[in-house]
XYZ file of C-alpha atoms in Angstrom:
248
model
C 145.150 33.000 185.340
C 143.518 36.077 186.468
C 145.924 38.078 184.300
C 145.164 35.864 181.393
C 141.252 36.202 181.758
C 141.241 39.918 182.244
C 143.461 39.933 178.626
C 140.669 37.956 177.204
C 137.873 40.217 178.539
C 139.808 43.075 177.099
C 140.159 41.774 173.874
C 136.589 40.774 173.762
C 135.527 44.345 174.846
C 137.642 45.818 171.893
C 135.970 43.448 169.487
C 132.516 44.131 170.587
C 133.315 47.928 170.580
C 134.702 47.587 166.794
C 131.382 45.762 165.788
C 129.010 48.532 167.772
C 131.320 51.139 165.684
C 131.269 49.255 162.444
C 127.199 48.917 162.440
C 126.708 52.412 163.579
C 129.047 53.602 160.635
C 127.063 51.352 158.155
C 123.999 52.707 159.358
C 124.989 56.189 158.824
C 126.414 56.128 155.522
C 124.493 53.458 153.546
C 121.000 55.008 154.422
C 121.035 57.747 152.039
C 122.044 56.060 148.877
C 119.876 53.182 149.190
C 116.980 55.216 149.715
C 117.915 57.360 146.703
C 118.341 54.244 144.586
C 114.952 52.983 145.514
C 113.223 56.058 144.830
C 115.094 56.364 141.304
C 114.295 52.995 140.456
C 110.609 53.566 141.388
C 110.811 56.657 139.418
C 111.972 54.855 136.345
C 109.344 52.001 136.514
C 106.583 54.378 136.896
C 107.682 56.995 134.040
C 106.147 56.653 130.608
C 108.569 58.958 129.016
C 112.092 57.643 127.681
C 113.826 61.076 128.664
C 112.710 60.648 132.052
C 113.451 56.982 132.638
C 116.889 57.427 131.126
C 117.166 60.412 133.646
C 115.937 58.267 136.508
C 118.418 55.415 135.519
C 121.218 57.550 135.142
C 120.507 58.903 138.738
C 120.234 55.381 140.023
C 123.687 54.425 138.479
C 125.023 57.478 140.325
C 123.342 56.569 143.728
C 124.754 52.841 143.112
C 128.440 54.366 142.719
C 128.258 56.031 145.904
C 126.799 53.322 147.847
C 129.682 51.038 146.323
C 132.184 53.173 147.201
C 131.139 53.771 150.574
C 130.988 50.206 151.277
C 134.551 49.988 150.139
C 135.725 52.445 152.553
C 133.782 51.203 155.310
C 135.141 47.436 154.796
C 138.506 49.121 154.467
C 138.201 50.752 157.736
C 136.944 47.486 159.344
C 140.004 45.635 158.097
C 142.525 47.906 159.285
C 140.914 47.919 162.691
C 140.703 44.027 163.033
C 144.358 44.231 161.757
C 145.535 46.265 164.413
C 146.495 42.997 166.460
C 148.028 41.251 163.204
C 151.644 40.567 163.209
C 154.028 43.155 161.221
C 156.119 42.479 158.549
C 159.161 44.184 157.509
C 157.801 46.281 154.434
C 159.705 48.765 151.973
C 157.554 51.869 151.584
C 158.760 52.242 148.045
C 156.914 49.335 147.053
C 153.698 50.265 148.705
C 154.022 53.728 147.274
C 154.451 52.596 143.711
C 151.805 50.084 144.009
C 149.298 52.756 145.284
C 150.381 55.275 142.416
C 149.542 52.217 139.790
C 145.918 51.665 141.473
C 145.208 55.486 141.392
C 146.244 56.187 137.668
C 142.834 56.117 136.102
C 141.478 58.704 138.686
C 144.466 60.959 138.424
C 144.010 61.015 134.437
C 140.338 61.589 134.880
C 140.573 64.428 137.470
C 143.357 66.051 135.096
C 145.824 66.528 138.016
C 149.473 66.224 137.835
C 151.227 63.817 139.940
C 154.967 64.033 141.063
C 156.441 61.021 143.087
C 159.800 61.306 145.069
C 161.421 58.184 146.293
C 164.599 57.263 147.782
C 167.241 55.289 145.781
C 167.497 52.830 148.921
C 165.214 50.484 150.629
C 163.049 52.437 153.230
C 162.107 49.594 155.495
C 159.447 49.881 158.509
C 157.577 47.095 160.305
C 154.033 47.107 159.525
C 150.813 46.052 158.323
C 150.958 45.972 154.495
C 147.146 46.663 153.834
C 147.022 49.414 156.289
C 150.079 51.553 154.931
C 148.756 50.976 151.461
C 145.422 52.535 152.544
C 147.080 55.235 154.527
C 148.911 56.227 151.090
C 146.057 55.816 149.224
C 143.747 57.993 151.237
C 146.128 60.690 151.588
C 146.560 61.155 147.901
C 142.904 60.613 146.925
C 142.323 63.297 149.518
C 144.554 65.560 147.900
C 143.186 64.600 144.359
C 139.771 65.638 145.672
C 140.775 69.318 146.687
C 142.787 70.567 143.927
C 141.361 72.403 140.797
C 141.419 70.835 137.565
C 145.154 70.829 136.285
C 146.331 71.027 139.884
C 149.175 69.524 141.238
C 149.660 66.818 143.969
C 153.194 65.565 145.174
C 153.860 62.288 147.309
C 157.193 62.231 148.745
C 158.826 59.125 150.702
C 162.076 59.689 152.387
C 164.392 58.524 155.299
C 164.918 61.333 158.098
C 167.048 60.267 160.895
C 165.335 57.198 162.343
C 162.322 57.600 160.730
C 160.432 57.154 157.321
C 158.604 60.452 156.366
C 155.612 60.446 153.944
C 154.698 63.969 152.475
C 151.518 64.554 150.341
C 151.624 68.080 149.185
C 148.767 69.706 147.141
C 148.267 73.369 145.731
C 144.320 73.316 146.713
C 142.688 75.743 149.173
C 144.251 74.301 152.376
C 143.053 73.850 155.533
C 143.228 76.657 158.183
C 145.073 75.737 161.325
C 141.859 75.852 163.530
C 140.353 73.397 161.655
C 142.954 70.889 161.378
C 141.879 68.637 164.280
C 138.365 68.439 162.989
C 139.352 66.622 159.708
C 140.258 62.979 161.289
C 136.898 62.986 162.810
C 134.878 60.233 160.884
C 132.391 61.698 158.095
C 133.969 64.849 158.200
C 134.300 66.653 155.002
C 135.789 69.925 154.110
C 133.758 72.419 151.809
C 134.935 72.633 147.961
C 135.865 68.872 147.751
C 135.047 66.867 144.438
C 134.599 63.389 143.805
C 132.842 60.616 145.837
C 134.621 61.003 149.244
C 132.472 60.615 152.597
C 134.898 61.963 155.194
C 136.420 58.414 156.211
C 139.841 59.081 154.545
C 141.548 60.701 157.133
C 140.058 58.693 159.804
C 141.509 55.670 158.124
C 144.804 57.726 158.239
C 144.722 58.280 161.441
C 143.875 54.736 162.323
C 146.802 53.310 160.789
C 149.198 55.877 161.978
C 148.323 54.738 165.533
C 148.815 51.228 164.414
C 152.483 52.025 163.443
C 153.115 54.479 166.241
C 153.335 57.107 163.744
C 152.952 61.097 163.900
C 150.754 62.979 161.494
C 151.164 66.604 161.070
C 149.152 69.077 158.927
C 150.806 71.790 157.682
C 150.773 74.687 155.068
C 152.454 73.492 151.529
C 155.461 75.157 150.329
C 154.540 78.380 148.670
C 151.988 79.393 150.968
C 148.825 77.907 149.313
C 147.620 74.215 149.743
C 148.160 71.354 152.230
C 150.924 69.251 153.299
C 150.213 66.141 155.378
C 153.247 64.482 156.773
C 153.385 61.012 158.475
C 156.648 60.166 160.291
C 156.926 56.349 160.932
C 159.743 54.700 162.686
C 162.384 52.902 160.610
C 162.486 49.170 161.122
C 165.555 48.168 163.407
C 168.509 46.599 161.507
C 169.814 43.563 163.294
C 172.667 40.971 162.643
C 170.512 39.138 160.015
C 169.360 42.071 158.123
C 172.621 44.214 158.087
C 174.226 44.087 154.732
C 177.499 42.053 154.653
C 180.332 43.938 155.518
C 183.105 44.301 152.756
């Protein structure tokens, strides 16, 4: 009974800590775009010049786009953290990778970036949280897309290596110097030179999902010496009698 009570109190403390962290994240991230939107709306309402009104409304639209994206990222992070105790399922990483690439097709086209996808011919099965693994892949690819120049290249590789599933996202952007690589996983950290609407939550989400799946993250130079390679190694699901292919 004492052990059960201690376990319940620990879960409650963890839930309260997640709620406090989420509230702090919301306050930190939403204050500026909300204030900017209100200022631009007031400017548009008080303007008697069509050009000035159109400019203010355009800036309002940009601020609301920023706000929508930040809310999306914060909710994704909250769902992932809340799902840490969820039952894991057996998942094929190839399917998740294809879904993520389909989802990102429009941003890839808009940013004029070449994306290469390398997948194994056989299923690559891990035990995991599907929404979390999709968020991990999506944030890795989006982060790479934001840091390559127009006409640049990003490659997503998913392959088996010994008893792990290895995910690599490689870009030909400016890269990250070794002494700064630990910093990029901090919430709200942003590397200079990025484009798009990133807010420093992407790699924090990646790190959290990796922890949920007992995965290892490595940051390295891209092959050729320019750019960044982010590598995530996730333990493969163990085969058992019910999941092994029939013998011939």
